[in-house]
Amino acid sequence: LDHMADGVIITGERGHVRLLNAAAARLLGTDEERALGRPFAEVAPYYPLIELWKACRDEGVEQVETVEVSPQGLFLQAIVTPFSQAGAESYLVILQDLTRIRRLETVRRDFISNISHELRTPLAGLRALVDTLRGGAIEDQPAARRFLERMDVEVDALAQMVEELLELSRIESGQAPLRLVPTPVADVVIPPVERLRPQAERAGLQIELDVAPEIPDAGPALPPRAPHVLADADRARLVLTNLVHNAVKFTPPGGRITVAARPAAGEVIFSVADTGVGIPAADLPRIFERFYKADRARSGGGTGLGLAIAKHIVQGHGGRIWAESVVGQGSTFYFTLRSAGEG
């Protein structure tokens, strides 16, 4: 019982707890010492569980129900079974934690909903353009040319979405192996920043680099050389590109974006900080899901796949990726790559 993943509770006829295993204690936030001999309603002070136990007692048959336990956010399948022990009625309560399964189901449902939404927009645009051309606009050469150009943009958006989905699938399935070699930190950071700097300047933003210097012959009075990282340079640069591009997209004119890299214990921590709109705390745990957009109204262009791709690339490197944010003050995205020692 102590090693079972499911929570197990046995109560007497009056509802006092006679046995409670470690999993049940963890799920209910209690311990054996506090629970034994106490009423079930005190050990499991949640209305759905209490009512389920009462229904089993009153009807004398097994009761099964899935319940959400707040405020912990637990989603449990509870099974209450009556049985006789030493001539007295007793009740076996089994609690199965379905929280992770429910979350995966929510992610799957949201994924289907989101990809349908993302596909609907360009497809609706294409349909409208085709109908317009079919309705006679094809005879107006300047207008027809404009419509064809807009159709080209919509097709490119669909093609990009399919390509990024395939890239994500290849990374997840291991069909796109990473070639990890010692790579200077500057080779990871500088190309994405310089590539996106013109776009940032057009948006009225300032990009700053804060990277430990790499000096060929660093003496004692000079800063230490930044370590190299074990990385697939192209994929690592893609992570930086996605993060910087998001920062540009969500930072109002006059804002600042800071890209930094700092050595830590056995790794290098990269960060992209902005002074943008920020991300609500409730959305932070889900921003790395495919197509998840914290604020669809302000999400602008893009497929919603960039952060999901970044997460899988970083994890493929054996690193971590996370974000911190305050609404109205900006966001900072971090990821780590393993250090390869001094260059």
Coordinates of C-alpha atoms in Angstrom, one line a residue:
L1 CA 0.0 0.0 0.0
D2 CA 2.8 2.4 0.8
H3 CA 4.3 2.0 -2.6
M4 CA 1.1 2.3 -4.6
A5 CA 0.6 5.3 -6.9
D6 CA -3.1 5.4 -6.0
G7 CA -4.3 6.8 -2.8
V8 CA -6.0 4.2 -0.5
I9 CA -8.2 5.0 2.5
I10 CA -10.2 2.6 4.6
T11 CA -12.9 4.0 6.9
G12 CA -15.2 2.4 9.4
E13 CA -19.0 2.5 9.2
R14 CA -19.2 5.9 11.0
G15 CA -16.6 7.3 8.6
H16 CA -13.5 7.4 10.8
V17 CA -10.3 6.7 9.0
R18 CA -8.7 3.4 9.9
L19 CA -6.0 3.2 7.2
L20 CA -4.4 5.7 4.9
N21 CA -1.4 5.1 2.6
A22 CA 1.4 7.5 1.6
A23 CA -0.2 8.4 -1.8
A24 CA -3.5 9.3 -0.2
A25 CA -1.7 11.4 2.4
R26 CA 0.2 13.3 -0.3
L27 CA -3.0 13.9 -2.4
L28 CA -4.9 15.2 0.6
G29 CA -2.1 17.2 2.2
T30 CA -2.1 15.3 5.4
D31 CA -0.2 12.5 7.1
E32 CA -1.0 9.2 8.9
E33 CA -0.6 10.6 12.4
R34 CA -3.1 13.4 11.8
A35 CA -5.6 11.3 9.8
L36 CA -6.0 8.1 11.7
G37 CA -9.1 8.1 13.8
R38 CA -10.4 11.3 12.3
P39 CA -13.7 11.6 10.3
F40 CA -13.3 11.2 6.6
A41 CA -14.9 14.6 6.1
E42 CA -12.0 16.2 8.0
V43 CA -9.3 14.2 6.3
A44 CA -10.8 14.8 2.8
P45 CA -12.7 18.1 3.3
Y46 CA -14.0 18.2 -0.3
Y47 CA -17.8 18.2 -0.9
P48 CA -17.7 15.8 -3.9
L49 CA -15.6 13.2 -2.1
I50 CA -17.8 13.4 1.1
E51 CA -21.0 13.1 -1.0
L52 CA -19.6 10.1 -2.8
W53 CA -18.7 8.4 0.5
K54 CA -22.2 9.1 1.8
A55 CA -23.8 7.7 -1.4
C56 CA -21.8 4.5 -1.0
R57 CA -22.9 4.2 2.6
D58 CA -26.6 4.9 1.9
E59 CA -26.9 2.7 -1.2
G60 CA -24.5 0.0 -0.3
V61 CA -23.0 -0.3 -3.7
E62 CA -19.7 0.9 -5.2
Q63 CA -19.6 4.5 -6.3
V64 CA -17.3 5.9 -9.0
E65 CA -16.9 9.6 -9.9
T66 CA -14.3 12.0 -11.3
V67 CA -14.0 15.1 -9.2
E68 CA -11.9 18.3 -9.3
V69 CA -10.4 19.2 -6.0
S70 CA -9.8 22.9 -5.5
P71 CA -7.8 24.9 -4.7
Q72 CA -5.0 22.4 -5.5
G73 CA -6.4 21.9 -9.0
L74 CA -6.3 18.1 -8.5
F75 CA -8.4 16.0 -10.8
L76 CA -9.2 12.7 -9.2
Q77 CA -11.1 9.5 -10.0
A78 CA -12.6 8.4 -6.7
I79 CA -13.9 4.9 -6.1
V80 CA -15.7 4.1 -2.9
T81 CA -16.5 0.4 -2.3
P82 CA -18.3 -1.1 0.7
F83 CA -17.1 -4.3 2.4
S84 CA -17.5 -6.2 5.6
Q85 CA -14.7 -6.6 8.0
A86 CA -15.1 -8.5 11.3
G87 CA -18.9 -8.2 11.0
A88 CA -18.8 -4.5 10.6
E89 CA -19.3 -2.4 7.5
S90 CA -16.2 -0.7 6.2
Y91 CA -15.5 1.4 3.1
L92 CA -12.5 1.3 0.7
V93 CA -11.7 4.7 -0.9
I94 CA -9.3 4.7 -3.9
L95 CA -8.1 8.0 -5.3
Q96 CA -6.5 8.0 -8.7
D97 CA -4.7 11.1 -9.7
L98 CA -5.7 12.0 -13.3
T99 CA -4.4 15.6 -13.2
R100 CA -1.6 15.0 -15.7
I101 CA -3.9 13.0 -18.0
R102 CA -6.5 15.8 -17.9
R103 CA -3.9 18.4 -18.6
L104 CA -2.6 16.4 -21.6
E105 CA -6.2 16.1 -22.8
T106 CA -6.6 19.8 -22.5
V107 CA -3.4 20.4 -24.4
R108 CA -4.6 18.1 -27.2
R109 CA -8.0 19.7 -27.4
D110 CA -6.5 23.2 -27.5
F111 CA -4.0 22.1 -30.1
I112 CA -6.8 20.9 -32.4
S113 CA -8.7 24.1 -31.8
N114 CA -5.7 26.3 -32.3
I115 CA -4.5 24.7 -35.5
S116 CA -8.0 24.9 -36.9
H117 CA -8.0 28.6 -36.1
E118 CA -4.6 29.2 -37.6
L119 CA -5.5 27.3 -40.8
R120 CA -8.9 29.0 -41.1
T121 CA -7.5 32.5 -41.4
P122 CA -5.3 32.1 -44.5
L123 CA -7.7 29.6 -46.1
A124 CA -10.6 32.1 -45.7
G125 CA -8.4 34.8 -47.2
L126 CA -7.5 32.6 -50.2
R127 CA -11.2 31.7 -50.7
A128 CA -12.2 35.4 -50.7
L129 CA -9.5 36.3 -53.2
V130 CA -10.4 33.4 -55.5
D131 CA -14.1 34.3 -55.4
T132 CA -13.2 38.0 -56.2
L133 CA -11.1 37.0 -59.2
R134 CA -13.8 34.6 -60.4
G135 CA -16.3 37.4 -60.1
G136 CA -14.6 39.5 -62.7
A137 CA -11.6 41.0 -61.1
I138 CA -9.3 38.8 -63.2
E139 CA -10.1 41.1 -66.1
D140 CA -8.7 44.1 -64.2
Q141 CA -5.0 43.4 -64.6
P142 CA -3.7 45.8 -61.8
A143 CA -6.2 44.5 -59.4
A144 CA -5.6 40.9 -60.4
R145 CA -1.9 41.3 -59.8
R146 CA -2.5 42.7 -56.3
F147 CA -4.9 39.8 -55.5
L148 CA -2.3 37.3 -56.8
E149 CA 0.4 38.9 -54.6
R150 CA -1.9 38.6 -51.5
M151 CA -2.6 35.0 -52.4
D152 CA 1.1 34.4 -52.5
V153 CA 1.4 35.8 -49.0
E154 CA -1.3 33.5 -47.7
V155 CA 0.2 30.4 -49.4
D156 CA 3.6 31.3 -47.9
A157 CA 2.0 31.5 -44.4
L158 CA 0.5 28.1 -44.9
A159 CA 3.8 26.7 -46.2
Q160 CA 5.7 28.1 -43.2
M161 CA 3.2 26.6 -40.8
V162 CA 3.5 23.1 -42.4
E163 CA 7.3 23.4 -42.5
E164 CA 7.5 24.4 -38.8
L165 CA 5.1 21.5 -37.9
L166 CA 7.3 19.1 -39.8
E167 CA 10.4 20.5 -38.1
L168 CA 8.8 20.2 -34.7
S169 CA 7.8 16.6 -35.5
R170 CA 11.3 15.7 -36.7
I171 CA 12.9 17.2 -33.5
E172 CA 10.4 15.4 -31.2
S173 CA 10.8 12.0 -33.0
G174 CA 14.6 12.3 -33.0
Q175 CA 14.8 12.3 -36.9
A176 CA 16.7 15.5 -36.9
P177 CA 19.8 14.7 -34.8
L178 CA 21.7 17.5 -33.3
R179 CA 25.4 17.8 -34.1
L180 CA 26.9 19.1 -30.9
V181 CA 30.3 20.7 -31.1
P182 CA 32.2 23.3 -29.1
T183 CA 30.8 26.6 -30.3
P184 CA 31.8 30.1 -29.2
V185 CA 29.0 31.9 -27.4
A186 CA 29.3 34.8 -29.8
D187 CA 28.6 32.5 -32.7
V188 CA 25.2 31.7 -31.1
V189 CA 24.2 35.2 -30.1
I190 CA 25.6 37.7 -32.6
P191 CA 24.1 36.4 -35.9
P192 CA 20.5 36.4 -34.8
V193 CA 20.8 39.8 -33.2
E194 CA 22.4 41.4 -36.2
R195 CA 19.9 39.7 -38.5
L196 CA 16.9 41.2 -36.5
R197 CA 18.5 44.5 -35.6
P198 CA 17.1 46.3 -38.8
Q199 CA 13.6 45.0 -38.0
A200 CA 14.0 46.2 -34.4
E201 CA 15.2 49.7 -35.5
R202 CA 12.3 50.0 -37.9
A203 CA 10.0 49.3 -34.9
G204 CA 11.7 52.0 -32.9
L205 CA 13.5 49.6 -30.5
Q206 CA 17.0 49.4 -29.2
I207 CA 18.8 46.1 -29.0
E208 CA 21.7 45.7 -26.6
L209 CA 24.2 42.9 -26.3
D210 CA 25.5 41.9 -22.9
V211 CA 27.8 39.0 -23.5
A212 CA 31.0 38.1 -21.6
P213 CA 34.0 39.0 -23.9
E214 CA 36.1 36.4 -25.6
I215 CA 39.7 37.6 -25.4
P216 CA 42.5 35.5 -27.1
D217 CA 45.1 36.2 -24.3
A218 CA 43.1 37.2 -21.3
G219 CA 45.5 38.4 -18.6
P220 CA 44.8 38.6 -14.9
A221 CA 43.5 42.2 -15.2
L222 CA 41.1 41.3 -18.0
P223 CA 37.7 39.7 -17.9
P224 CA 37.7 35.9 -18.3
R225 CA 36.9 34.4 -21.7
A226 CA 33.3 33.3 -22.2
P227 CA 33.2 29.5 -22.3
H228 CA 32.2 27.7 -25.5
V229 CA 29.0 25.7 -25.5
L230 CA 28.2 22.2 -26.8
A231 CA 25.7 23.1 -29.5
D232 CA 24.4 22.6 -32.9
A233 CA 25.1 26.2 -33.9
D234 CA 22.3 26.5 -36.5
R235 CA 19.6 25.1 -34.1
A236 CA 20.9 27.2 -31.2
R237 CA 20.8 30.3 -33.3
L238 CA 17.2 29.4 -34.3
V239 CA 16.3 29.5 -30.6
L240 CA 17.8 33.0 -30.2
T241 CA 16.1 34.1 -33.4
N242 CA 12.7 33.0 -32.2
L243 CA 13.1 34.7 -28.8
V244 CA 14.4 38.0 -30.2
H245 CA 11.7 38.0 -32.9
N246 CA 9.0 37.6 -30.2
A247 CA 10.6 40.4 -28.1
V248 CA 10.5 42.7 -31.2
K249 CA 6.9 41.8 -31.8
F250 CA 5.6 42.4 -28.3
T251 CA 7.7 45.5 -27.4
P252 CA 6.2 49.0 -28.1
P253 CA 8.2 51.7 -29.9
G254 CA 10.8 53.3 -27.6
G255 CA 11.5 50.0 -25.8
R256 CA 14.7 48.1 -25.2
I257 CA 15.7 44.4 -25.8
T258 CA 18.7 43.0 -24.0
V259 CA 20.4 39.8 -25.2
A260 CA 22.8 38.4 -22.6
A261 CA 24.9 35.3 -22.0
R262 CA 26.5 34.4 -18.6
P263 CA 28.5 31.4 -17.6
A264 CA 27.2 29.4 -14.7
A265 CA 28.1 26.0 -13.1
G266 CA 28.8 23.8 -16.1
E267 CA 26.5 25.7 -18.4
V268 CA 25.9 29.1 -20.1
I269 CA 22.6 30.9 -19.4
F270 CA 21.3 32.9 -22.3
S271 CA 18.6 35.5 -21.8
V272 CA 16.4 37.8 -23.9
A273 CA 14.8 40.6 -21.9
D274 CA 12.4 43.1 -23.2
T275 CA 10.3 46.1 -21.9
G276 CA 7.2 44.9 -23.7
V277 CA 3.6 44.1 -22.8
G278 CA 4.4 41.1 -20.6
I279 CA 2.7 37.8 -20.1
P280 CA -0.1 37.1 -17.6
A281 CA 1.0 34.7 -14.8
A282 CA -1.7 32.2 -15.7
D283 CA -0.4 31.9 -19.2
L284 CA 3.3 31.4 -18.4
P285 CA 3.2 27.6 -17.9
R286 CA 1.6 27.2 -21.3
I287 CA 3.5 29.5 -23.6
F288 CA 5.8 26.8 -24.9
E289 CA 2.8 24.7 -26.2
R290 CA 2.2 24.5 -29.9
F291 CA 0.0 27.4 -31.2
Y292 CA -0.6 28.7 -27.7
K293 CA -0.9 32.5 -27.7
A294 CA -1.3 34.3 -24.4
D295 CA -3.0 37.3 -26.1
R296 CA -4.4 36.3 -29.6
A297 CA -5.6 39.9 -30.2
R298 CA -2.0 41.2 -29.9
S299 CA -0.2 38.2 -31.3
G300 CA 0.2 39.6 -34.7
G301 CA 1.7 37.4 -37.4
G302 CA 3.5 34.1 -36.9
T303 CA 2.4 30.6 -36.5
G304 CA 2.5 30.2 -32.8
L305 CA 5.1 27.4 -33.1
G306 CA 8.3 29.4 -32.5
L307 CA 8.4 28.8 -28.7
A308 CA 7.5 25.1 -29.0
I309 CA 10.4 24.6 -31.5
A310 CA 12.7 26.5 -29.2
K311 CA 11.7 24.3 -26.2
H312 CA 12.4 21.1 -28.1
I313 CA 15.7 22.3 -29.5
V314 CA 16.9 23.4 -26.0
Q315 CA 15.8 20.1 -24.4
G316 CA 17.5 18.2 -27.2
H317 CA 20.7 20.0 -26.1
G318 CA 20.1 18.8 -22.6
G319 CA 19.3 22.4 -21.5
R320 CA 16.4 24.2 -19.8
I321 CA 14.1 27.0 -21.1
W322 CA 11.8 29.1 -19.0
A323 CA 10.3 32.6 -18.8
E324 CA 9.6 35.3 -16.3
S325 CA 7.3 38.2 -16.9
V326 CA 5.3 41.0 -15.3
V327 CA 2.3 42.4 -17.3
G328 CA 3.1 45.9 -18.5
Q329 CA 6.8 45.7 -17.5
G330 CA 8.2 43.1 -20.0
S331 CA 9.4 39.5 -20.2
T332 CA 12.7 37.7 -19.9
F333 CA 13.2 34.3 -21.6
Y334 CA 16.1 32.1 -20.4
F335 CA 17.6 29.0 -21.8
T336 CA 20.8 27.1 -21.0
L337 CA 23.4 25.2 -23.0
R338 CA 26.0 22.9 -21.6
S339 CA 29.5 24.5 -21.3
A340 CA 32.3 23.0 -23.4
G341 CA 35.0 24.7 -21.3
E342 CA 37.2 27.5 -22.4
G343 CA 37.5 28.1 -26.1

